Amino acid sequence: MSASIYEQQCNGERPHPHCASCDTTIDIARANPAVRDPSDIDHQDEAVDRHYWYHSTYLEDWPSEDSYRQDVTEMIEKSMLPHWQHQGMIDGKLSIALHLGTYGAAVENILRRRCNQDFDGRSYWLHQVEIRLEAADLYPAVRRELDGVIGDVPLSELVKHENSQAVRYVNTHESAGSISLAVARTVIARVRTIALPPPSTVLSASARAQKAVEAASAQLADAQRLRPDTTGIPDNKIPRSVHAVKLAERRGIIDPRLMEVAKKTENYENRHQEIWTELKNGLLDEYLVGVNAQVRSLFDGACQTVGNPHEFHEQVKGLAVLVCEPDSVVRAFEDAKWRKIGHVP
């Protein structure tokens, strides 16, 4: 199907196709969550609290209410909200359900956060969670994701589902199609935590990757010769692009030297970006063998090209082990101590 036909169908300008077997109209403009594995053990009500669940976050002592309250309070106080709304927002944040999922979903959540939300190089922690469900705690069906704002599901949503303490849903954001769990804190029995990546599981550097890193380092050093001489030009006057100089000329600021500086700056930055892009693609090809396109795309966005190529290489290896060596990462929990959270028999 061509992109133009797809667009017409999405806009209602063209009829949707029909199933060849049953002649049912196929609505391709609407995405519906589908369970990845119909035989997933979590379809069985009695199995939901018989295995470990996972949660990833930048809070080491999750699900500590005190730490979360402090974090939320600091975030809201720094926001643009008027002061009189602060307490209401804090109370709302403290009355949301907690999300648990598969190992894969927890790792993809980290990648998505690094890609879209977190730009301060913060550390992450992976929590292995044991839950305990009493009779009637679990909503007896796997459903769509619960209603909420940016993933924040109020505890009242659980109450609406037969006053449940845990509701299964099909995850459409991380490890799409896997089953995740929205829970009240009271069903979490105990938690153990590891830093990511665990020091014992970092991947060994491959010879090909090391060669790519050395080549990139040499190329970046060589690219320095492309940088313009800005001696005598105040920092706030140095143009970053030819377009900026042309705009200045329209305002009557004409300086032939600035155009020369702008052209050289663009050449340098383009070359700089080419080198980093080539290195990133090469390292991802080397370490993400067999990883699907969706996860690779998240991984690409999560890898921040800061520092030098050697530091970037370590960053890629640290993230790649989470995706490519899950068994090794999970084994690191064997040395972690359990923390009791809720009621434990």
Short mmCIF file of C-alpha atoms in Angstrom, two decimals:
data_model
loop_
_atom_site.label_atom_id
_atom_site.label_comp_id
_atom_site.label_asym_id
_atom_site.label_seq_id
_atom_site.Cartn_x
_atom_site.Cartn_y
_atom_site.Cartn_z
CA MET A 1 0.00 0.00 0.00
CA SER A 2 1.34 3.43 -0.91
CA ALA A 3 1.79 6.16 1.68
CA SER A 4 -0.77 8.33 -0.12
CA ILE A 5 -3.47 5.62 0.04
CA TYR A 6 -2.71 5.00 3.72
CA GLU A 7 -3.04 8.74 4.41
CA GLN A 8 -6.37 8.87 2.56
CA GLN A 9 -7.70 5.96 4.59
CA CYS A 10 -6.58 7.56 7.85
CA ASN A 11 -8.39 10.78 6.86
CA GLY A 12 -11.57 8.95 5.86
CA GLU A 13 -11.14 9.89 2.19
CA ARG A 14 -10.86 6.28 1.06
CA PRO A 15 -12.56 3.12 2.36
CA HIS A 16 -10.60 0.75 4.57
CA PRO A 17 -9.60 -2.64 3.14
CA HIS A 18 -11.60 -5.79 3.87
CA CYS A 19 -10.34 -9.08 5.27
CA ALA A 20 -10.03 -11.66 2.49
CA SER A 21 -11.31 -14.42 4.79
CA CYS A 22 -14.32 -12.89 6.56
CA ASP A 23 -14.89 -9.61 4.67
CA THR A 24 -14.61 -7.61 7.92
CA THR A 25 -13.47 -4.02 7.47
CA ILE A 26 -9.89 -3.53 8.66
CA ASP A 27 -9.37 -0.19 10.41
CA ILE A 28 -5.69 0.46 9.75
CA ALA A 29 -5.86 3.97 11.20
CA ARG A 30 -6.34 2.73 14.75
CA ALA A 31 -3.69 0.91 16.75
CA ASN A 32 -5.09 -1.74 19.07
CA PRO A 33 -2.97 -3.42 21.74
CA ALA A 34 -2.38 -7.10 21.14
CA VAL A 35 -0.76 -9.56 23.52
CA ARG A 36 2.56 -10.70 22.10
CA ASP A 37 2.30 -14.23 23.47
CA PRO A 38 -1.17 -15.79 23.99
CA SER A 39 0.46 -18.45 26.19
CA ASP A 40 2.01 -15.85 28.53
CA ILE A 41 1.84 -17.26 32.05
CA ASP A 42 0.35 -14.01 33.35
CA HIS A 43 -2.95 -14.82 31.65
CA GLN A 44 -3.36 -17.28 34.53
CA ASP A 45 -4.64 -15.45 37.61
CA GLU A 46 -2.92 -17.81 40.02
CA ALA A 47 0.50 -17.30 38.36
CA VAL A 48 0.74 -13.52 38.64
CA ASP A 49 2.40 -13.50 42.08
CA ARG A 50 4.48 -16.64 41.53
CA HIS A 51 7.33 -14.98 39.64
CA TYR A 52 9.42 -11.83 39.86
CA TRP A 53 8.39 -8.55 38.29
CA TYR A 54 10.69 -5.66 37.42
CA HIS A 55 10.75 -1.89 37.72
CA SER A 56 13.45 0.57 36.60
CA THR A 57 13.98 4.05 37.98
CA TYR A 58 16.60 6.58 39.06
CA LEU A 59 15.52 6.08 42.71
CA GLU A 60 17.72 3.51 44.44
CA ASP A 61 15.32 2.92 47.34
CA TRP A 62 12.12 2.65 45.27
CA PRO A 63 9.27 2.29 46.25
CA SER A 64 10.15 4.51 49.23
CA GLU A 65 7.38 7.05 49.71
CA ASP A 66 9.74 9.48 51.44
CA SER A 67 12.24 9.57 48.56
CA TYR A 68 9.50 9.87 45.98
CA ARG A 69 7.81 12.67 47.92
CA GLN A 70 11.09 14.59 48.11
CA ASP A 71 11.77 14.09 44.40
CA VAL A 72 8.26 15.14 43.38
CA THR A 73 8.30 18.16 45.69
CA GLU A 74 11.60 19.40 44.25
CA MET A 75 10.35 18.90 40.69
CA ILE A 76 7.08 20.77 41.25
CA GLU A 77 8.71 23.61 43.18
CA LYS A 78 11.01 24.19 40.19
CA SER A 79 8.08 24.16 37.76
CA MET A 80 6.14 27.13 36.40
CA LEU A 81 3.02 26.20 38.37
CA PRO A 82 1.67 28.86 40.74
CA HIS A 83 2.54 28.14 44.35
CA TRP A 84 -1.07 27.55 45.38
CA GLN A 85 -1.24 24.53 43.04
CA HIS A 86 1.88 22.83 44.38
CA GLN A 87 0.37 20.80 47.21
CA GLY A 88 -2.46 19.51 45.04
CA MET A 89 0.02 18.32 42.41
CA ILE A 90 2.22 16.69 45.06
CA ASP A 91 -0.76 14.88 46.59
CA GLY A 92 -1.84 13.71 43.14
CA LYS A 93 1.61 12.33 42.34
CA LEU A 94 1.67 10.47 45.65
CA SER A 95 -1.63 8.73 44.96
CA ILE A 96 -0.77 6.93 41.74
CA ALA A 97 -0.39 3.23 41.04
CA LEU A 98 3.04 1.66 40.66
CA HIS A 99 3.95 -0.07 37.40
CA LEU A 100 5.64 -3.46 37.20
CA GLY A 101 6.60 -5.32 34.05
CA THR A 102 8.89 -7.80 32.41
CA TYR A 103 12.66 -7.42 32.43
CA GLY A 104 12.49 -6.31 28.80
CA ALA A 105 9.88 -3.65 29.54
CA ALA A 106 11.96 -2.30 32.43
CA VAL A 107 15.07 -2.01 30.24
CA GLU A 108 13.18 -0.37 27.38
CA ASN A 109 11.76 2.10 29.90
CA ILE A 110 15.31 3.16 30.76
CA LEU A 111 16.18 3.59 27.09
CA ARG A 112 13.04 5.64 26.46
CA ARG A 113 13.72 7.87 29.46
CA ARG A 114 17.32 8.47 28.41
CA CYS A 115 16.09 9.23 24.91
CA ASN A 116 13.17 11.54 25.71
CA GLN A 117 13.34 12.78 29.28
CA ASP A 118 16.64 12.56 31.14
CA PHE A 119 19.54 14.66 29.96
CA ASP A 120 21.64 14.86 33.11
CA GLY A 121 23.50 11.56 32.89
CA ARG A 122 21.74 10.22 35.99
CA SER A 123 22.22 6.66 37.21
CA TYR A 124 19.51 4.03 36.97
CA TRP A 125 18.53 1.12 39.16
CA LEU A 126 16.73 -2.11 38.34
CA HIS A 127 14.39 -3.50 40.98
CA GLN A 128 13.33 -7.12 41.17
CA VAL A 129 9.92 -7.27 42.81
CA GLU A 130 7.99 -9.97 44.62
CA ILE A 131 4.28 -9.37 45.13
CA ARG A 132 1.66 -11.07 47.29
CA LEU A 133 -1.97 -11.10 46.20
CA GLU A 134 -4.89 -11.99 48.43
CA ALA A 135 -8.24 -13.20 47.18
CA ALA A 136 -9.96 -10.52 45.05
CA ASP A 137 -6.79 -8.36 44.87
CA LEU A 138 -6.29 -9.12 41.17
CA TYR A 139 -8.65 -7.84 38.51
CA PRO A 140 -9.66 -11.02 36.62
CA ALA A 141 -8.76 -9.96 33.08
CA VAL A 142 -5.95 -8.52 30.98
CA ARG A 143 -7.08 -5.18 29.61
CA ARG A 144 -5.89 -2.12 27.75
CA GLU A 145 -3.63 0.33 29.53
CA LEU A 146 -5.44 2.20 32.29
CA ASP A 147 -6.41 5.82 31.82
CA GLY A 148 -3.85 8.26 33.11
CA VAL A 149 -1.76 11.31 32.29
CA ILE A 150 1.74 10.55 30.94
CA GLY A 151 1.64 7.10 32.52
CA ASP A 152 0.41 8.32 35.91
CA VAL A 153 -2.53 6.08 36.79
CA PRO A 154 -4.48 7.23 39.88
CA LEU A 155 -5.14 4.56 42.48
CA SER A 156 -8.81 5.39 41.98
CA GLU A 157 -8.55 3.64 38.59
CA LEU A 158 -7.76 0.38 40.39
CA VAL A 159 -10.76 0.92 42.65
CA LYS A 160 -12.97 1.29 39.58
CA HIS A 161 -11.86 -2.18 38.52
CA GLU A 162 -13.77 -4.13 41.16
CA ASN A 163 -11.82 -2.45 43.96
CA SER A 164 -8.69 -4.31 42.83
CA GLN A 165 -5.15 -3.87 44.12
CA ALA A 166 -3.54 -5.08 40.88
CA VAL A 167 -4.63 -4.78 37.25
CA ARG A 168 -2.90 -6.44 34.29
CA TYR A 169 -2.65 -4.55 31.02
CA VAL A 170 -1.06 -4.91 27.60
CA ASN A 171 1.99 -2.66 27.49
CA THR A 172 2.10 -0.57 24.31
CA HIS A 173 5.08 1.61 25.22
CA GLU A 174 7.84 -0.76 26.33
CA SER A 175 8.26 -4.34 25.14
CA ALA A 176 5.03 -3.80 23.23
CA GLY A 177 2.58 -6.65 23.63
CA SER A 178 3.97 -7.85 26.95
CA ILE A 179 1.80 -7.92 30.07
CA SER A 180 2.49 -5.32 32.76
CA LEU A 181 0.88 -4.67 36.10
CA ALA A 182 -0.50 -1.54 37.78
CA VAL A 183 -0.53 -2.10 41.54
CA ALA A 184 -1.13 -0.49 44.88
CA ARG A 185 2.02 -0.32 46.99
CA THR A 186 0.47 -2.64 49.58
CA VAL A 187 0.82 -5.74 47.36
CA ILE A 188 4.60 -5.35 47.04
CA ALA A 189 6.11 -7.81 49.51
CA ARG A 190 9.82 -7.26 48.98
CA VAL A 191 12.32 -5.75 46.56
CA ARG A 192 15.99 -6.16 45.77
CA THR A 193 17.99 -3.71 43.71
CA ILE A 194 21.04 -3.55 41.46
CA ALA A 195 22.82 -0.63 39.82
CA LEU A 196 22.81 -0.50 36.04
CA PRO A 197 24.87 -1.74 34.45
CA PRO A 198 26.06 -4.21 37.10
CA PRO A 199 29.88 -3.93 37.32
CA SER A 200 30.25 -7.68 36.81
CA THR A 201 28.35 -7.78 33.52
CA VAL A 202 29.91 -5.08 31.31
CA LEU A 203 30.64 -6.44 27.85
CA SER A 204 34.21 -6.99 26.74
CA ALA A 205 35.38 -4.61 24.04
CA SER A 206 35.64 -6.19 20.61
CA ALA A 207 38.71 -5.62 18.44
CA ARG A 208 36.56 -4.10 15.70
CA ALA A 209 34.93 -1.67 18.12
CA GLN A 210 38.28 -0.62 19.58
CA LYS A 211 39.59 0.02 16.07
CA ALA A 212 36.54 2.18 15.31
CA VAL A 213 37.07 4.16 18.52
CA GLU A 214 40.73 4.81 17.71
CA ALA A 215 39.83 5.87 14.18
CA ALA A 216 37.15 8.27 15.44
CA SER A 217 39.55 9.77 17.98
CA ALA A 218 42.10 10.44 15.24
CA GLN A 219 39.46 11.88 12.91
CA LEU A 220 38.11 14.22 15.59
CA ALA A 221 41.62 15.45 16.32
CA ASP A 222 42.22 16.04 12.61
CA ALA A 223 38.89 17.87 12.28
CA GLN A 224 40.14 20.55 14.67
CA ARG A 225 42.01 22.11 11.75
CA LEU A 226 38.63 23.00 10.23
CA ARG A 227 37.72 25.26 13.13
CA PRO A 228 37.93 28.97 12.30
CA ASP A 229 40.25 31.45 13.98
CA THR A 230 37.97 33.61 16.12
CA THR A 231 40.71 35.68 17.75
CA GLY A 232 39.38 39.12 18.60
CA ILE A 233 35.71 38.19 18.20
CA PRO A 234 33.69 38.24 21.45
CA ASP A 235 32.13 34.86 22.28
CA ASN A 236 28.61 36.24 21.99
CA LYS A 237 29.38 37.56 18.50
CA ILE A 238 30.75 34.34 17.00
CA PRO A 239 28.20 33.15 14.39
CA ARG A 240 27.14 29.51 14.45
CA SER A 241 25.79 29.43 10.89
CA VAL A 242 25.76 31.23 7.56
CA HIS A 243 22.05 31.87 8.09
CA ALA A 244 22.80 33.79 11.29
CA VAL A 245 25.26 36.04 9.42
CA LYS A 246 22.73 36.71 6.66
CA LEU A 247 20.14 37.72 9.25
CA ALA A 248 22.67 40.08 10.84
CA GLU A 249 23.43 41.60 7.43
CA ARG A 250 19.74 42.36 6.97
CA ARG A 251 19.94 44.35 10.19
CA GLY A 252 22.89 46.30 8.81
CA ILE A 253 25.64 44.36 10.61
CA ILE A 254 28.10 43.63 7.80
CA ASP A 255 31.47 42.03 8.51
CA PRO A 256 33.08 39.84 5.79
CA ARG A 257 35.12 38.02 8.42
CA LEU A 258 31.98 36.76 10.17
CA MET A 259 30.77 35.07 6.98
CA GLU A 260 34.12 33.30 6.64
CA VAL A 261 33.95 32.20 10.28
CA ALA A 262 30.38 30.95 9.83
CA LYS A 263 31.26 28.86 6.77
CA LYS A 264 34.22 27.25 8.50
CA THR A 265 32.16 26.64 11.63
CA GLU A 266 29.49 24.85 9.60
CA ASN A 267 32.11 22.73 7.84
CA TYR A 268 33.67 21.79 11.16
CA GLU A 269 30.38 20.93 12.85
CA ASN A 270 29.20 18.88 9.85
CA ARG A 271 32.42 16.89 9.88
CA HIS A 272 32.23 16.51 13.65
CA GLN A 273 28.69 15.12 13.35
CA GLU A 274 29.68 12.76 10.53
CA ILE A 275 32.44 11.24 12.65
CA TRP A 276 30.18 10.71 15.66
CA THR A 277 27.37 9.26 13.54
CA GLU A 278 29.74 6.81 11.87
CA LEU A 279 31.14 5.74 15.24
CA LYS A 280 27.70 5.31 16.81
CA ASN A 281 26.37 3.25 13.90
CA GLY A 282 29.50 1.11 13.89
CA LEU A 283 29.33 0.37 17.62
CA LEU A 284 25.61 -0.40 17.49
CA ASP A 285 26.18 -2.76 14.56
CA GLU A 286 28.90 -4.47 16.58
CA TYR A 287 27.10 -4.85 19.91
CA LEU A 288 23.41 -5.08 18.99
CA VAL A 289 23.51 -8.11 16.73
CA GLY A 290 20.02 -9.59 16.41
CA VAL A 291 18.30 -6.72 18.24
CA ASN A 292 15.03 -5.67 16.59
CA ALA A 293 14.59 -2.30 14.89
CA GLN A 294 12.31 -0.84 17.59
CA VAL A 295 14.76 -1.51 20.41
CA ARG A 296 17.71 -0.38 18.31
CA SER A 297 15.93 2.91 17.61
CA LEU A 298 15.41 3.45 21.35
CA PHE A 299 19.01 2.48 22.01
CA ASP A 300 20.24 4.94 19.37
CA GLY A 301 18.40 7.79 21.06
CA ALA A 302 19.55 6.71 24.52
CA CYS A 303 23.25 6.85 23.60
CA GLN A 304 24.36 10.42 24.19
CA THR A 305 27.41 11.42 22.16
CA VAL A 306 29.20 13.35 24.88
CA GLY A 307 32.78 13.19 26.04
CA ASN A 308 35.33 11.42 23.87
CA PRO A 309 34.99 8.24 21.76
CA HIS A 310 36.50 6.06 24.50
CA GLU A 311 33.92 7.26 27.05
CA PHE A 312 31.15 6.83 24.50
CA HIS A 313 32.32 3.27 23.85
CA GLU A 314 31.99 2.47 27.55
CA GLN A 315 28.50 3.98 27.58
CA VAL A 316 27.41 1.82 24.63
CA LYS A 317 28.82 -1.34 26.21
CA GLY A 318 27.09 -0.57 29.50
CA LEU A 319 23.71 -0.20 27.83
CA ALA A 320 24.21 -3.06 25.37
CA VAL A 321 24.70 -5.61 28.14
CA LEU A 322 21.19 -4.84 29.41
CA VAL A 323 19.73 -5.71 26.02
CA CYS A 324 22.01 -8.52 24.90
CA GLU A 325 22.90 -10.31 28.16
CA PRO A 326 19.69 -10.30 30.24
CA ASP A 327 20.52 -13.56 32.03
CA SER A 328 23.84 -12.14 33.22
CA VAL A 329 22.17 -8.99 34.48
CA VAL A 330 19.46 -10.92 36.34
CA ARG A 331 22.10 -13.13 37.99
CA ALA A 332 23.52 -9.99 39.59
CA PHE A 333 20.44 -9.94 41.84
CA GLU A 334 21.79 -13.02 43.63
CA ASP A 335 24.20 -10.76 45.54
CA ALA A 336 21.55 -8.15 46.38
CA LYS A 337 19.68 -8.12 49.68
CA TRP A 338 15.90 -8.22 49.85
CA ARG A 339 14.07 -5.27 51.41
CA LYS A 340 10.68 -5.94 52.98
CA ILE A 341 8.06 -3.49 51.75
CA GLY A 342 4.52 -4.68 52.42
CA HIS A 343 3.01 -7.67 54.16
CA VAL A 344 5.16 -10.78 53.99
CA PRO A 345 3.76 -14.07 55.33
#
